[in-house]
PDB file of C-alpha atoms in Angstrom:
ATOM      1  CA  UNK A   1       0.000   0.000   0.000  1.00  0.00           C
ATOM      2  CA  UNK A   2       1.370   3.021  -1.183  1.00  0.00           C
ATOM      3  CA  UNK A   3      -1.565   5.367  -0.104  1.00  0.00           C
ATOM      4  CA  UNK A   4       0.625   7.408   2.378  1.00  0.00           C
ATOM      5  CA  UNK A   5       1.830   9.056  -1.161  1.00  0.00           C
ATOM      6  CA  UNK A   6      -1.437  11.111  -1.166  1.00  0.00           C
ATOM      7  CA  UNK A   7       0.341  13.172   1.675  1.00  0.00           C
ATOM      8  CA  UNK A   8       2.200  14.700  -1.084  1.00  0.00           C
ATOM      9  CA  UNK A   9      -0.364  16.046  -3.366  1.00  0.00           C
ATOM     10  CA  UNK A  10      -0.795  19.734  -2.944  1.00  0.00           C
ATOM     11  CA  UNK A  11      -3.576  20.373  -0.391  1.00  0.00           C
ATOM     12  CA  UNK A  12      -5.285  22.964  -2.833  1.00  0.00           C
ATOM     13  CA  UNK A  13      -6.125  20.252  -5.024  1.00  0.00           C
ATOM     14  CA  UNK A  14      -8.024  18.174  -2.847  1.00  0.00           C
ATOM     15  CA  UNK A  15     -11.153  20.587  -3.304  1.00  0.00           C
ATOM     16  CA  UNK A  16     -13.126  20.000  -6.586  1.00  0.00           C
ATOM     17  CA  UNK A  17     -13.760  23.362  -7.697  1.00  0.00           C
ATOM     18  CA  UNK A  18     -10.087  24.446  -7.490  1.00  0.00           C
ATOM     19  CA  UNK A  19      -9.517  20.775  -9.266  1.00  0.00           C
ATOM     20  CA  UNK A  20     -11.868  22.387 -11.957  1.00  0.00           C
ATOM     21  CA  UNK A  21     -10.197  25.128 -12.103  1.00  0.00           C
ATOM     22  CA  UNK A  22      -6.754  24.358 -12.399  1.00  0.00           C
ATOM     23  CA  UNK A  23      -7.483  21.453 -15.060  1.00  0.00           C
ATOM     24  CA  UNK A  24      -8.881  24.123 -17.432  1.00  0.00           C
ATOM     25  CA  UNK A  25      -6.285  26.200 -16.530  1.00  0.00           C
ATOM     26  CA  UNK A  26      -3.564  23.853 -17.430  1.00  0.00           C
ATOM     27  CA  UNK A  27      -5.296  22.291 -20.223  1.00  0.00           C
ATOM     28  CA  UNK A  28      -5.409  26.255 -22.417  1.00  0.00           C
ATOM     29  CA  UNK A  29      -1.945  27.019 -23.341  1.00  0.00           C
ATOM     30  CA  UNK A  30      -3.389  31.122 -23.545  1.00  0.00           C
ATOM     31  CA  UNK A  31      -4.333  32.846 -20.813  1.00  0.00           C
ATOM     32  CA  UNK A  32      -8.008  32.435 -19.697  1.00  0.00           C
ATOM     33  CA  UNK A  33     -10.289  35.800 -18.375  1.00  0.00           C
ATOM     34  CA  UNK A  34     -12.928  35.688 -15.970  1.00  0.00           C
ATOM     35  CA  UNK A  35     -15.998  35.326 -17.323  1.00  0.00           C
ATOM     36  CA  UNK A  36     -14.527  32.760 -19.753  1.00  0.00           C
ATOM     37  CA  UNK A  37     -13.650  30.561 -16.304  1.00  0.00           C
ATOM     38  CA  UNK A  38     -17.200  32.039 -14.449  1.00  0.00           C
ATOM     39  CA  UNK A  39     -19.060  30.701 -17.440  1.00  0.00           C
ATOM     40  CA  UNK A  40     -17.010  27.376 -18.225  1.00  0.00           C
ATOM     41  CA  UNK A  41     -17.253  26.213 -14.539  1.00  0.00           C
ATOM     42  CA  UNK A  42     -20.717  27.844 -13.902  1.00  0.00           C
ATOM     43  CA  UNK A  43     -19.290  29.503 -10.606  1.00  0.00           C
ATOM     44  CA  UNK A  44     -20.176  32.488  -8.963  1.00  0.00           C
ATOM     45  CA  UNK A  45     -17.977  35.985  -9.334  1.00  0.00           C
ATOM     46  CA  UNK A  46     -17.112  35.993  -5.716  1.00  0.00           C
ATOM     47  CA  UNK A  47     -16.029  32.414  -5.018  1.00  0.00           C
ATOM     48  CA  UNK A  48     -14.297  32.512  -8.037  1.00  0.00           C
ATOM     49  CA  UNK A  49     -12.333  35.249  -6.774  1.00  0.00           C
ATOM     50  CA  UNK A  50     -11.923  33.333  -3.285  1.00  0.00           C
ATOM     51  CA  UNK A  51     -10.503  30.105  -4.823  1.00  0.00           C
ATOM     52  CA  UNK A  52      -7.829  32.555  -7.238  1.00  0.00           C
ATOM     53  CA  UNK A  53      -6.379  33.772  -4.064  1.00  0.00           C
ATOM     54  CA  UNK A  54      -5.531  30.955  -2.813  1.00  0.00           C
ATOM     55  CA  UNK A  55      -4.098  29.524  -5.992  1.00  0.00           C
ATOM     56  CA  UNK A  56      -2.327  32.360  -6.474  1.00  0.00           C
ATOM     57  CA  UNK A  57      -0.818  32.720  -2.664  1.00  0.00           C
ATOM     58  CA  UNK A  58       0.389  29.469  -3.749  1.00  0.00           C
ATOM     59  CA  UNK A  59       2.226  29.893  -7.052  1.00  0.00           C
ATOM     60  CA  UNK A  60       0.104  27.705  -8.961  1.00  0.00           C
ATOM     61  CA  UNK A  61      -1.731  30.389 -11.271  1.00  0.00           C
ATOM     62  CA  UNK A  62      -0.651  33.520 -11.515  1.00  0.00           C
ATOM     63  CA  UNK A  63      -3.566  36.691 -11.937  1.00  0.00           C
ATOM     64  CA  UNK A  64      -2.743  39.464 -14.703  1.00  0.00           C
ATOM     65  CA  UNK A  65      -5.072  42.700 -14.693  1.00  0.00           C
ATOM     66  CA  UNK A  66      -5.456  45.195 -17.125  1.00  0.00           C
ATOM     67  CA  UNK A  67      -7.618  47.585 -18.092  1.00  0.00           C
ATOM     68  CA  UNK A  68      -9.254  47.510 -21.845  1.00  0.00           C
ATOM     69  CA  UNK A  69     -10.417  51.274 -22.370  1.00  0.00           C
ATOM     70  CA  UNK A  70     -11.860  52.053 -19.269  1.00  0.00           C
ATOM     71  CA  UNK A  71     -12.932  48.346 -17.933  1.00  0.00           C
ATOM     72  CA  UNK A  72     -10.827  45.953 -15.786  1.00  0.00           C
ATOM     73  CA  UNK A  73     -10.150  42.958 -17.683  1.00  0.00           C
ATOM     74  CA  UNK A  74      -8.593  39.673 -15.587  1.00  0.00           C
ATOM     75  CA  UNK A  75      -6.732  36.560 -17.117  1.00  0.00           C
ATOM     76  CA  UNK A  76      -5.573  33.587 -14.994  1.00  0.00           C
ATOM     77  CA  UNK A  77      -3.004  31.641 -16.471  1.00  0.00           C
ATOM     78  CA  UNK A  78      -1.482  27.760 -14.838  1.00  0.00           C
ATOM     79  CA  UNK A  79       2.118  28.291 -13.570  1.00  0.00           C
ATOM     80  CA  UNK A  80       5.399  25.773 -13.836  1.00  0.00           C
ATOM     81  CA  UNK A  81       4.720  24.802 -10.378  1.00  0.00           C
ATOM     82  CA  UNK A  82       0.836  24.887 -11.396  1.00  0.00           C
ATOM     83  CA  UNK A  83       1.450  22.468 -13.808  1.00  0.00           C
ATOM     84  CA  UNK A  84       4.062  20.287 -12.023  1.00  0.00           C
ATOM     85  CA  UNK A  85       1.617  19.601  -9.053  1.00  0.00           C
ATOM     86  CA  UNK A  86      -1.488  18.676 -11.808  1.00  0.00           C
ATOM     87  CA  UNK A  87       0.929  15.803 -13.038  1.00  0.00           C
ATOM     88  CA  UNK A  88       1.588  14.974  -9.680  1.00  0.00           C
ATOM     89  CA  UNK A  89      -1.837  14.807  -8.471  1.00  0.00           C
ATOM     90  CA  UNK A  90      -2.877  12.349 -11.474  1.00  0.00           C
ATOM     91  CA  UNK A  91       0.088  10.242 -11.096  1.00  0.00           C
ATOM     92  CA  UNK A  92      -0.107   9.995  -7.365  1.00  0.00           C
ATOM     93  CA  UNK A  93      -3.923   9.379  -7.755  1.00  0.00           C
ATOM     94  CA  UNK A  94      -3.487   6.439 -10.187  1.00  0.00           C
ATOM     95  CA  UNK A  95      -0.633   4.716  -7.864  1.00  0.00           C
ATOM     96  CA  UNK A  96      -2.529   4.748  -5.231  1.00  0.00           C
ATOM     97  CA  UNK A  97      -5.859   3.230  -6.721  1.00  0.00           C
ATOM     98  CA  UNK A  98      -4.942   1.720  -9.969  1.00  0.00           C
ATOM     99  CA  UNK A  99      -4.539  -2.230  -8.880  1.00  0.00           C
TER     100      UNK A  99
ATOM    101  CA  UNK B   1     -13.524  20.622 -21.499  1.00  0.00           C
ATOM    102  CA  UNK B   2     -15.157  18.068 -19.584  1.00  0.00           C
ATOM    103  CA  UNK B   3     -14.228  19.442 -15.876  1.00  0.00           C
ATOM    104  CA  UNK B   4     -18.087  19.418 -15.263  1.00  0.00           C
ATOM    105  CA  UNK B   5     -17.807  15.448 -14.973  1.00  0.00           C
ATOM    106  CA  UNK B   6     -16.118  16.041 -11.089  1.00  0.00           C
ATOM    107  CA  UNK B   7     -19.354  17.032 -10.434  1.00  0.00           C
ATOM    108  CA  UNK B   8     -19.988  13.478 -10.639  1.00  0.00           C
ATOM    109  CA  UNK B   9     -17.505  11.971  -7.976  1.00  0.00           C
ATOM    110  CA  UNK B  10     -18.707  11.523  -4.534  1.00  0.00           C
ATOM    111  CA  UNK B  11     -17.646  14.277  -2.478  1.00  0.00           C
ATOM    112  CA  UNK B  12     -16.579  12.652   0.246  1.00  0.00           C
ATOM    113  CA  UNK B  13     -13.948  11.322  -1.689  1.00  0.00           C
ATOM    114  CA  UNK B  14     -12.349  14.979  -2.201  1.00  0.00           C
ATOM    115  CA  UNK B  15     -10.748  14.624   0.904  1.00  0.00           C
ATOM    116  CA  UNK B  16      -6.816  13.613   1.515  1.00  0.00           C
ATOM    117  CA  UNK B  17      -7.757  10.619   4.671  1.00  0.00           C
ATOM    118  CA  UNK B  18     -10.939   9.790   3.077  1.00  0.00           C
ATOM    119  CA  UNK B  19      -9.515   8.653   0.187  1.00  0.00           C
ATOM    120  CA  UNK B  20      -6.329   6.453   1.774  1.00  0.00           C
ATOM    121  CA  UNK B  21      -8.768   4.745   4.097  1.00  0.00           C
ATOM    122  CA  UNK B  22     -10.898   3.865   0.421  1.00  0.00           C
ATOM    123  CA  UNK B  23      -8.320   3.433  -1.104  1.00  0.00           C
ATOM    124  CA  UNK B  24      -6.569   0.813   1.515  1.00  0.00           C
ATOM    125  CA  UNK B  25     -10.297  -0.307   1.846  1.00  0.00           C
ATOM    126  CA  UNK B  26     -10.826  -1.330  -1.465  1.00  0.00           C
ATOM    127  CA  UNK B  27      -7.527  -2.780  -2.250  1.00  0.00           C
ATOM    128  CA  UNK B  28      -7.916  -5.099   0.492  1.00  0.00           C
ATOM    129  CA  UNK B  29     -10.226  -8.287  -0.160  1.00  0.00           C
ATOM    130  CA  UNK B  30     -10.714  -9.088   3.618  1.00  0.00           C
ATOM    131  CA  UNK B  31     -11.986  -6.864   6.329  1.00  0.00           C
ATOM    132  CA  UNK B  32      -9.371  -4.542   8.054  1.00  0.00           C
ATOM    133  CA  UNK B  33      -9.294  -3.914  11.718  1.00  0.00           C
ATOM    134  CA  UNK B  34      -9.182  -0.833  13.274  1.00  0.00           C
ATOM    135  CA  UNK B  35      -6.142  -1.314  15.047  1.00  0.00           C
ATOM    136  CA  UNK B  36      -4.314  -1.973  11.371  1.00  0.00           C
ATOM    137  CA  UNK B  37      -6.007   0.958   9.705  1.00  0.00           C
ATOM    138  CA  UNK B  38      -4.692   3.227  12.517  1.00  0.00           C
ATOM    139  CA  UNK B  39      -1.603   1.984  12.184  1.00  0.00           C
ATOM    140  CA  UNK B  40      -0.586   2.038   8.121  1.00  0.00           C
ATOM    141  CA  UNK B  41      -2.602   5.332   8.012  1.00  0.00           C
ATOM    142  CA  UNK B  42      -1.240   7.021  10.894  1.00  0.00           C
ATOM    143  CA  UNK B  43      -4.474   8.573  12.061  1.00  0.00           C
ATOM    144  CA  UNK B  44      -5.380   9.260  15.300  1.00  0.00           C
ATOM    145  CA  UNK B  45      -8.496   7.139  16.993  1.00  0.00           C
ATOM    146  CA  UNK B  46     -11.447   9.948  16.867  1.00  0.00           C
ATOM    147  CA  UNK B  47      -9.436  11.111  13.974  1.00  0.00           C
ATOM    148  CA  UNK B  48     -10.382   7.282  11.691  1.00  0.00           C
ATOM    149  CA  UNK B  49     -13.953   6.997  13.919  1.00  0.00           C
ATOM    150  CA  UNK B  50     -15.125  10.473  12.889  1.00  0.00           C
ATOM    151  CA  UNK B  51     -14.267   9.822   8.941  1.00  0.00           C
ATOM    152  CA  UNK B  52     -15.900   5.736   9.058  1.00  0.00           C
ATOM    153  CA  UNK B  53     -18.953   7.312  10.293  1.00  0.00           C
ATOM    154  CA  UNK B  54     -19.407   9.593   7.294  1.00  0.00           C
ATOM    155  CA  UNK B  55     -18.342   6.999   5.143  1.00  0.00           C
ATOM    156  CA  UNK B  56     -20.880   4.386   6.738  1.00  0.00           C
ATOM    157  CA  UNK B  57     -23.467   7.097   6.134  1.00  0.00           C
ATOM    158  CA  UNK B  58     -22.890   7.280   2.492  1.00  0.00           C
ATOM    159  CA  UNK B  59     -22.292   3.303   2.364  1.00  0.00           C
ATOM    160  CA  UNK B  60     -18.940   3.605   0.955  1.00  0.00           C
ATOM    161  CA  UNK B  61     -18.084   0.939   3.992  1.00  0.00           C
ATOM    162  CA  UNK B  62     -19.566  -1.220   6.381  1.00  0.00           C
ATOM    163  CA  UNK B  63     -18.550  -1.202  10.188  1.00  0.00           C
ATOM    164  CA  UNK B  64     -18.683  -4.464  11.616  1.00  0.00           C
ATOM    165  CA  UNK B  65     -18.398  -5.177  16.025  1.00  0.00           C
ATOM    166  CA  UNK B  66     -17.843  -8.072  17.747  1.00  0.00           C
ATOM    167  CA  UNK B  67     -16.135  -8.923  20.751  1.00  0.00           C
ATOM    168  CA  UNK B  68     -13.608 -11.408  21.070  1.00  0.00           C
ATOM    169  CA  UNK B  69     -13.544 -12.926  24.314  1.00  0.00           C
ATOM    170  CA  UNK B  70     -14.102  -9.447  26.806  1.00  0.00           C
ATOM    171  CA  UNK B  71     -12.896  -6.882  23.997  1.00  0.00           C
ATOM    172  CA  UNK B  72     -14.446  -5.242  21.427  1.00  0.00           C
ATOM    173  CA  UNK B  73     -13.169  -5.524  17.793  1.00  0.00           C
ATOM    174  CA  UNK B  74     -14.216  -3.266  15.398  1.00  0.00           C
ATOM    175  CA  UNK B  75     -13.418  -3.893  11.162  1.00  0.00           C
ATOM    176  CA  UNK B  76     -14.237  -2.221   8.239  1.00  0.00           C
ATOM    177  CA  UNK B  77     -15.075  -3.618   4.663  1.00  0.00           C
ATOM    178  CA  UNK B  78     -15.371  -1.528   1.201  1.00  0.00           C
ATOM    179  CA  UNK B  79     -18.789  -1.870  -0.124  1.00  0.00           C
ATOM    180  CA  UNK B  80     -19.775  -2.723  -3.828  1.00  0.00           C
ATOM    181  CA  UNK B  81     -21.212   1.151  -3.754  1.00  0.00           C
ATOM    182  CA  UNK B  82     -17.407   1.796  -1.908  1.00  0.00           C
ATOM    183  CA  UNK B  83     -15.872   0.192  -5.017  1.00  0.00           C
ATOM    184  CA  UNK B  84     -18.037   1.728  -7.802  1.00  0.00           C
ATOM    185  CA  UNK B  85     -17.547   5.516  -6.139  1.00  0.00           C
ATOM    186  CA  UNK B  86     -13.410   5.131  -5.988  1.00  0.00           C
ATOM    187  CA  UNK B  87     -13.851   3.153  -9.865  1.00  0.00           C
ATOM    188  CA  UNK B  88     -15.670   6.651 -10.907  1.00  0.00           C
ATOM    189  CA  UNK B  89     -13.261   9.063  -9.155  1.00  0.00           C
ATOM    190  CA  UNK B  90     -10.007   7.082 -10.731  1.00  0.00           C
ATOM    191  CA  UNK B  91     -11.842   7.317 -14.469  1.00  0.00           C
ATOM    192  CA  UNK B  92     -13.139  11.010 -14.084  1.00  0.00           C
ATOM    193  CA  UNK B  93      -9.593  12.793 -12.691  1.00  0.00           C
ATOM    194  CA  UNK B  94      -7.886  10.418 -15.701  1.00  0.00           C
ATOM    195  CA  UNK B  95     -10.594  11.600 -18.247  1.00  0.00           C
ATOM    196  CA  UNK B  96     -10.615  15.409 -16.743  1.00  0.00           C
ATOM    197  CA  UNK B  97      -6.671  16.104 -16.551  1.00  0.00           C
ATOM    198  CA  UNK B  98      -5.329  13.476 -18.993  1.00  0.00           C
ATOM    199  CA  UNK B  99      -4.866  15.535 -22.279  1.00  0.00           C
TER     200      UNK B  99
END
């Protein structure tokens, strides 16, 4: 039994909307905006904005704002690191329960 | 983008211990005691008793107590719901973040 391998998964990922997230992060090589991500993963504005933090205190996205004439405009784009602990998560998940 | 499928995994399962005790569960073909559980998971008592109970709720396991001679002996068996939940989590991270 291998399952004490989980321990090294990056706690952000155990939570399925910040799984959701960071797969469609990591899946678009360009930069995704807001409503794009609001609208893909039928979340609202605010806990959107909650689970970004966090990924972001964390180095796995990293949060670019702009304006565009005179509105804000916010892409989200998957780090290295971002990236690196996806691949980690699948592989540890499939050592630990593939048979 | 399929991300929508985690929607589908039992959310108990979205949780670091829950998932190593299903995990060792499942992979093991006879009951496991408590004792043994405590011991390759290194959980603490109330700790494993707090997460069986959810997982009895949702009949993901089933808690079986005896006593043997004056002492009571508690194990704990993945059910054929137990297997098809941790069959559907395995399939939907692979189908969600493999690309």
């Amino acid at each position: 039994m291998k399952t004490s391998e989980l321990l090294d998964v990056h706690p952000l990922l155990f939570d399925r909307v910040r799984l959701s997230i960071m797969a469609h992060l990591s899946l678009n090589k360009a930069a995704v905006d807001f409503n794009a991500l609001i609208e893909a993963l039928d979340l609202t504005k605010g806990n959107l904005s909650t689970h970004m933090g966090k990924l972001e205190d964390q180095g796995l996205i990293k949060i670019e704002k702009k304006f565009v004439g005179k509105k804000p405009h916010t892409t989200y784009r998957c780090t290295a690191k971002g990236k690196k602990e996806i691949k980690k998560y699948l592989s540890t998940i499939e050592s630990v329960l593939r048979t």
